[in-house]
mmCIF file of C-alpha atoms in Angstrom:
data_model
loop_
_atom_site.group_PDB
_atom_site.id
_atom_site.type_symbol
_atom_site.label_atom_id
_atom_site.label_comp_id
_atom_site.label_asym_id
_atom_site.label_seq_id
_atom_site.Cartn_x
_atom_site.Cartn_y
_atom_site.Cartn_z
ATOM 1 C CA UNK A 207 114.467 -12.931 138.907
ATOM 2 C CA UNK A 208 113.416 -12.844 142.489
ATOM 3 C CA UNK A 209 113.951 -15.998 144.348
ATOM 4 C CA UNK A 210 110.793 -16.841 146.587
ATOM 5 C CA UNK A 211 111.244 -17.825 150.441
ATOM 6 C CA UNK A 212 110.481 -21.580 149.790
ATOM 7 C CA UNK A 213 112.463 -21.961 146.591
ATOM 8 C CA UNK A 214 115.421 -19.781 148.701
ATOM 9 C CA UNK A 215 115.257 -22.817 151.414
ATOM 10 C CA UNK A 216 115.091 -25.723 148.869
ATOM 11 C CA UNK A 217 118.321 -23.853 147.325
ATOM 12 C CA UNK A 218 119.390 -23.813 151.049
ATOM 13 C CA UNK A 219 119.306 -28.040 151.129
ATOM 14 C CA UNK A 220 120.142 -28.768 147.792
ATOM 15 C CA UNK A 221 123.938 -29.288 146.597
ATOM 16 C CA UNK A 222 125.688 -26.234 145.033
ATOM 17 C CA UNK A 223 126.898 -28.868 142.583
ATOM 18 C CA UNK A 224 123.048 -29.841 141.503
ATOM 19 C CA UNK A 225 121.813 -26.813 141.543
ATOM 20 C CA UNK A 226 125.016 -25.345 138.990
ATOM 21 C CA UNK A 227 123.851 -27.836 136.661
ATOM 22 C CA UNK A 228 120.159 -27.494 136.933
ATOM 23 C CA UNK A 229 119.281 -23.814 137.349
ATOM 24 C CA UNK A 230 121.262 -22.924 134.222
ATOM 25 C CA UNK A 231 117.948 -25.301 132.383
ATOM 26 C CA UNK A 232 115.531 -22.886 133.045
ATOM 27 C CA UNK A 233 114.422 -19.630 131.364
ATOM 28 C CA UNK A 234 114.050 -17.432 134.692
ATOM 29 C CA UNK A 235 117.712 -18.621 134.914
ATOM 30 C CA UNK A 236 118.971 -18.099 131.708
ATOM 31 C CA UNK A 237 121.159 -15.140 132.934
ATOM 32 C CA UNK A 238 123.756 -17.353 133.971
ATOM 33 C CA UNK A 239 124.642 -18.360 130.120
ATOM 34 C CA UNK A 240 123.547 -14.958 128.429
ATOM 35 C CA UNK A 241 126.072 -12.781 130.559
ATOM 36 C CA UNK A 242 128.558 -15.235 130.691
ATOM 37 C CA UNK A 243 130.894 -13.824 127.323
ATOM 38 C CA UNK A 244 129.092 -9.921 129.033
ATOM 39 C CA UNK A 245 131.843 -7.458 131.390
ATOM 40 C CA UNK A 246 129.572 -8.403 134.209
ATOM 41 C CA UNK A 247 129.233 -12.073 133.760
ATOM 42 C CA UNK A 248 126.430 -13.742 136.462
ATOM 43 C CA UNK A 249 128.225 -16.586 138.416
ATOM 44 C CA UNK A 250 126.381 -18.956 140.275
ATOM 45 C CA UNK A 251 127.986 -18.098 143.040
ATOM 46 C CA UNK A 252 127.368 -14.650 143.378
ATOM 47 C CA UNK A 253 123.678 -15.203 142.768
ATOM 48 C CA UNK A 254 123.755 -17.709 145.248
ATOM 49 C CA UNK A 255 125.623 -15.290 147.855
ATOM 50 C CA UNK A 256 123.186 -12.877 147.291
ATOM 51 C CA UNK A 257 119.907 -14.147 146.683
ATOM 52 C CA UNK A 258 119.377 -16.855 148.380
ATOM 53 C CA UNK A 259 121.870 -16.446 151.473
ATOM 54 C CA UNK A 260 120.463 -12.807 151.856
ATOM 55 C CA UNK A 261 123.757 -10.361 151.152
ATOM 56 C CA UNK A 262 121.870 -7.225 148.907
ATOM 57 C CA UNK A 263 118.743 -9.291 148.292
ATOM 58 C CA UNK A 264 117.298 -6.630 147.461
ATOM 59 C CA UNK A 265 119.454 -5.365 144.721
ATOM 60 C CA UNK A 266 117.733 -6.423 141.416
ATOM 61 C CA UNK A 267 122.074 -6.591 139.914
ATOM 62 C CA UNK A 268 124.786 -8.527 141.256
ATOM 63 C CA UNK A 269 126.588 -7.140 144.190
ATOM 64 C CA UNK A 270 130.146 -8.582 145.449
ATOM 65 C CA UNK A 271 130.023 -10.109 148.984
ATOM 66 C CA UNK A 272 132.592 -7.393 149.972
ATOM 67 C CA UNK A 273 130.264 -5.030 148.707
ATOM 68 C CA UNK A 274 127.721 -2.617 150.178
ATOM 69 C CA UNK A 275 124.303 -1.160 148.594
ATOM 70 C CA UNK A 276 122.045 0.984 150.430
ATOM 71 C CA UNK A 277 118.390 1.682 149.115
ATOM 72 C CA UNK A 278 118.793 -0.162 145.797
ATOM 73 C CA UNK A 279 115.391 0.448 144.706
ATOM 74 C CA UNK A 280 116.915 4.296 143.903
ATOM 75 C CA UNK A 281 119.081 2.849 141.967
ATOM 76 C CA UNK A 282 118.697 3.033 137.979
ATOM 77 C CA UNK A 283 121.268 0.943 136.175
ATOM 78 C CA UNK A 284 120.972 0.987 132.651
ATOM 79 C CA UNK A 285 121.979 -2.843 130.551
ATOM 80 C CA UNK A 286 125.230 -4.743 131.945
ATOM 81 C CA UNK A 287 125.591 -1.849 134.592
ATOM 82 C CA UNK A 288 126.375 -3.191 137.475
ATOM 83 C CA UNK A 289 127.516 -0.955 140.801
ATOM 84 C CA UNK A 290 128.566 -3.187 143.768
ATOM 85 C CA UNK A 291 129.869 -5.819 140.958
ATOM 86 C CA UNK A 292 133.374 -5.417 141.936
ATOM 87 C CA UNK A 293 134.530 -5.839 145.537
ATOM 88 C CA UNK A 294 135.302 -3.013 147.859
ATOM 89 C CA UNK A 295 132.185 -0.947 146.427
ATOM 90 C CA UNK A 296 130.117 1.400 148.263
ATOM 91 C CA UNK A 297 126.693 2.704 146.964
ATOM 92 C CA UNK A 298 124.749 4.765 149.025
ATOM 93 C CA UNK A 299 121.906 5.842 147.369
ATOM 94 C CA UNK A 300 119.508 7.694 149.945
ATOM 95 C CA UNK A 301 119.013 10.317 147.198
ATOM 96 C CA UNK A 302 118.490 8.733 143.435
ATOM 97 C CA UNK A 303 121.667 6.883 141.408
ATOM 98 C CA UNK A 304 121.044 6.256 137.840
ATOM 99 C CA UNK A 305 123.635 4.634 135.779
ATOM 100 C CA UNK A 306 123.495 4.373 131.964
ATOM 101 C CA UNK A 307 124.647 1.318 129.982
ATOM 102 C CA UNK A 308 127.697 -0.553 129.536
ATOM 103 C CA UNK A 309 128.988 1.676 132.330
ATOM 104 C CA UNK A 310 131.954 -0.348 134.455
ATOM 105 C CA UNK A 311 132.735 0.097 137.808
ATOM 106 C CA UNK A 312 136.037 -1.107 139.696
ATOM 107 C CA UNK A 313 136.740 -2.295 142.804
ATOM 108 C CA UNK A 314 136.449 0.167 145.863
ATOM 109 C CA UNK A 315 134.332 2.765 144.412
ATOM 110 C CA UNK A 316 132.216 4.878 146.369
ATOM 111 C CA UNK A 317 129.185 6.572 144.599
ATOM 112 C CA UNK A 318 127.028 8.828 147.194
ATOM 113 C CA UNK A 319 123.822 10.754 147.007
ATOM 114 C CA UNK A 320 123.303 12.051 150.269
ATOM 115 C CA UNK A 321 125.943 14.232 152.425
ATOM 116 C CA UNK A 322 125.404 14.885 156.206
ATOM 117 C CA UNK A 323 124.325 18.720 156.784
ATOM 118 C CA UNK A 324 126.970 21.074 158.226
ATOM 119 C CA UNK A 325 124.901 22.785 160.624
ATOM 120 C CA UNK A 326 123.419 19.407 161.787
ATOM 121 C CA UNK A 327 125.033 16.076 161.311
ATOM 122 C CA UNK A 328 122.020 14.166 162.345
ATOM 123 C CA UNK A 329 120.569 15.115 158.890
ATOM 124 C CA UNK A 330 121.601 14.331 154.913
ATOM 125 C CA UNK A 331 121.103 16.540 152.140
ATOM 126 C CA UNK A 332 120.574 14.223 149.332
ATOM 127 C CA UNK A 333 121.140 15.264 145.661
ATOM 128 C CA UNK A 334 120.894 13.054 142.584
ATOM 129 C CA UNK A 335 124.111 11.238 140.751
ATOM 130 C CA UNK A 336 124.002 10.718 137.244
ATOM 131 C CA UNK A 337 126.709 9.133 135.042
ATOM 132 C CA UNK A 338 126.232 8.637 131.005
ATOM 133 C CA UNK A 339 126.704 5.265 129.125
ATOM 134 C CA UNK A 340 130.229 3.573 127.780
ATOM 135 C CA UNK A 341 131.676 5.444 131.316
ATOM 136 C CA UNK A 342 134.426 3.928 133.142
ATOM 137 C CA UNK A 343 135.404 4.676 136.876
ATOM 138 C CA UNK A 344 138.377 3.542 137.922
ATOM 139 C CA UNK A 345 139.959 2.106 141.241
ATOM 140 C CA UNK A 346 139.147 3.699 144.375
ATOM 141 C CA UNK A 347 137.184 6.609 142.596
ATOM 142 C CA UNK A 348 134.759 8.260 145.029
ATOM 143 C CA UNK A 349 131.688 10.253 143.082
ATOM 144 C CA UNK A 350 130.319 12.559 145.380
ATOM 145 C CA UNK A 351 126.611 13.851 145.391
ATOM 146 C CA UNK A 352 125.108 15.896 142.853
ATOM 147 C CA UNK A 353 127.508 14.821 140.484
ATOM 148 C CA UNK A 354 126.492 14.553 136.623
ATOM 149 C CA UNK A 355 128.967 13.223 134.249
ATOM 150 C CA UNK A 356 127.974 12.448 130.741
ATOM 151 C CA UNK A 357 128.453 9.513 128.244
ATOM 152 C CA UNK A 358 132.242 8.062 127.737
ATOM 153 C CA UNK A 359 133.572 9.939 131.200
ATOM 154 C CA UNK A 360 136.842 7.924 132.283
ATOM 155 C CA UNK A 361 137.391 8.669 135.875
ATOM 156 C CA UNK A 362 140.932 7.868 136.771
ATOM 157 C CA UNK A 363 141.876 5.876 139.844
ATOM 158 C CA UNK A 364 141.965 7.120 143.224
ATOM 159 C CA UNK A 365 139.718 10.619 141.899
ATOM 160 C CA UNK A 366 137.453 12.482 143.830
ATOM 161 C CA UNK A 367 134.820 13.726 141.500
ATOM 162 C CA UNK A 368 132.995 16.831 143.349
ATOM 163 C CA UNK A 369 131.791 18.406 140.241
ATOM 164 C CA UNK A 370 129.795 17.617 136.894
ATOM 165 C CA UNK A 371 131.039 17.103 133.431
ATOM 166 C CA UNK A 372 128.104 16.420 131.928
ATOM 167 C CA UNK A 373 129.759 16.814 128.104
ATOM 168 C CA UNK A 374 131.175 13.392 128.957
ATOM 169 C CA UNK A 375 134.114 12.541 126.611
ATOM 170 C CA UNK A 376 136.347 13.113 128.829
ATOM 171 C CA UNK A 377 139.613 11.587 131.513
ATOM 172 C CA UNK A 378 138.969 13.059 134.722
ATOM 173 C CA UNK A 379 141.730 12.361 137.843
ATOM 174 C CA UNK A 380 143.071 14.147 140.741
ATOM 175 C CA UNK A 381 141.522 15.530 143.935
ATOM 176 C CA UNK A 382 139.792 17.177 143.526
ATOM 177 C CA UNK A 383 139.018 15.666 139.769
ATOM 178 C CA UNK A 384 140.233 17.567 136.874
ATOM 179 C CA UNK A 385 140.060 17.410 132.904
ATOM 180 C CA UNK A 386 142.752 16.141 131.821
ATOM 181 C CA UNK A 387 141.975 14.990 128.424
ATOM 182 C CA UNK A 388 139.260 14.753 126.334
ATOM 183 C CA UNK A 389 137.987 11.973 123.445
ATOM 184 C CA UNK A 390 137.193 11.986 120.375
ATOM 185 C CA UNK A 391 133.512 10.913 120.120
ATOM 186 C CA UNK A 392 134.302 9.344 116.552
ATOM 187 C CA UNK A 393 136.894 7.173 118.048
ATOM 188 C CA UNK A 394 134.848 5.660 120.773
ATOM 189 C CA UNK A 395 133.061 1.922 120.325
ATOM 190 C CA UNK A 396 129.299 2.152 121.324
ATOM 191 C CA UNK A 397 129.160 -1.903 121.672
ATOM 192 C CA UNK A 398 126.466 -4.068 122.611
ATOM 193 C CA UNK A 399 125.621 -7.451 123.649
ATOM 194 C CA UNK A 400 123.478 -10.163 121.936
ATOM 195 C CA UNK A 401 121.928 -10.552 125.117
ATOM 196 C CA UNK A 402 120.988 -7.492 127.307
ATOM 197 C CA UNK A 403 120.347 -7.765 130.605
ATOM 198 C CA UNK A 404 119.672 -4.653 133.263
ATOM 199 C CA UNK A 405 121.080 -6.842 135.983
ATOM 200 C CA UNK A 406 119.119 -9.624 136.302
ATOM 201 C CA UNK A 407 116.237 -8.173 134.555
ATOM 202 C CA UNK A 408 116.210 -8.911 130.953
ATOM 203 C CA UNK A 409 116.178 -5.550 129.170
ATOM 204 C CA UNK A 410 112.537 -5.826 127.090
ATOM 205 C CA UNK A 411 111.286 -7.180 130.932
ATOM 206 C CA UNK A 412 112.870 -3.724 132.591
ATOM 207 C CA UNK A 413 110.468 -0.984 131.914
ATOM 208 C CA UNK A 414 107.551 -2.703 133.586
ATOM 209 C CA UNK A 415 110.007 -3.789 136.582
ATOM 210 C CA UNK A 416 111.220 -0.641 136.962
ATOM 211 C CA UNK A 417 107.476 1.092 137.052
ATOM 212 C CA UNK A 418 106.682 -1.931 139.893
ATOM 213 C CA UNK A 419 109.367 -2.013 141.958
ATOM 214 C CA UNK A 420 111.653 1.250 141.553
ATOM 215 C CA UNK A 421 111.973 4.735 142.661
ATOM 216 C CA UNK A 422 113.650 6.157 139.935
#
C-alpha cells in the first residue's frame, strides 16, 4: 500500500499512460480493479495525487486533492469508509475519529475532534467522534467533537451535529441537528462488497496495519 521513495520517483518519470496500464498487473495494486464497481472506487489518479505527488501521503484512504486530513493515523475507518473522499472535506482529527463501514461522506464535510479552549485559545480540548456503519452525512454537514452517532444515522445537508445519537436509525438536520425521523431497522440494506478494502488496506491485511501504524 505504501509507495516507497524510489518507486515514488520512478512513478515521477514514467508516463501516467504506462503506469495506468501496468500498476493495475500487480497484487499490491489490485485496489484499483476491486473498488472499481465499490461507492469509493480507487482511480489512478487520485492515488497518484496523493501518494506519489505527496497531497495526504500519509492517509492510508483516498483523500480528494481539495481535501484536507490532519493526523490520519487517529483516524479509524472501517471497509469502503473513506473521509476526505469527496472534495471540500475537512478532517481534523487531533483527538481520535473512528468511522464504521460502508459509511459515505459528501463533499464539504467537516468532522472535528478537538475544539480551542474558551479560557485560552492557544489550547484544544480534544474529545473522540464516533459514527456507526451504513451512516450517511450529507453536504456541508459539520460533526462537531464528542459526537457519537450510531449505525444507519442520515445527517441531512448543511447540519450541525453538536450532540450524540448513538441509537443510530435515525435523519438528523437543522442547526443545531435535530431528529427528525427515525428508520426502521428491518427496512435498512446491510450490503457488502466482494472485495473489502479499509482504504487501501485490504480488510483481512487491516488488523495487523492498524496495530503497526495507528493510534486508534
Amino acid at each position: 500500500m505504501e509507495v516507497g521513495r524510489l518507486e515514488r520517483y520512478l512513478y515521477l518519470i514514467i508516463p501516467n499512460a504506462l503506469l495506468r496500464r501496468v500498476l493495475p498487473l500487480f497484487a499490491k495494486y489490485g485496489f484499483f480493479n476491486e473498488t472499481a464497481d465499490t461507492q469509493t472506487p480507487i482511480s489512478f489518479n487520485m492515488w497518484y495525487n496523493q501518494k506519489v505527488k505527496g497531497h495526504c501521503r500519509e492517509a492510508y484512504w483516498p483523500v480528494h486533492k481539495n481535501s484536507v486530513v490532519t493526523d490520519p493515523q487517529n483516524v479509524y475507518c472501517g471497509i469502503e469508509t473513506s473521509p476526505g473522499f469527496s472534495p471540500g472535506n475537512y478532517i481534523q482529527a487531533k483527538g481520535k475519529i473512528y468511522i464504521g463501514d460502508y459509511t459515505q461522506i459528501a463533499a464539504n464535510v467537516g468532522i472535528i475532534s478537538a475544539n480551542h479552549v474558551l479560557e485560552d485559545n492557544r489550547k484544544h480540548d480534544h474529545k473522540e467522534v464516533h459514527i456507526g456503519k451504513y451512516c450517511w452525512i450529507g453536504m456541508g454537514a459539520l460533526i462537531m467533537p464528542g459526537v457519537v452517532l450510531g449505525d444507519y444515522t442520515v445527517v441531512g445537508a448543511g447540519s450541525v451535529v453538536t450532540k450524540s445519537f448513538p441509537n443510530g436509525y435515525c435523519v438528523l438536520a437543522g442547526n443545531p441537528a435535530q431528529l427528525i425521523k427515525e428508520l426502521e431497522k428491518e427496512k435498512c440494506v446491510f450490503h457488502k462488497s466482494t472485495h473489502e478494502y479499509n482504504g487501501y488496506v485490504e480488510h483481512t491485511q487491516f488488523e495487523n496495519y492498524r496495530k503497526i501504524n495507528l493510534n486508534v
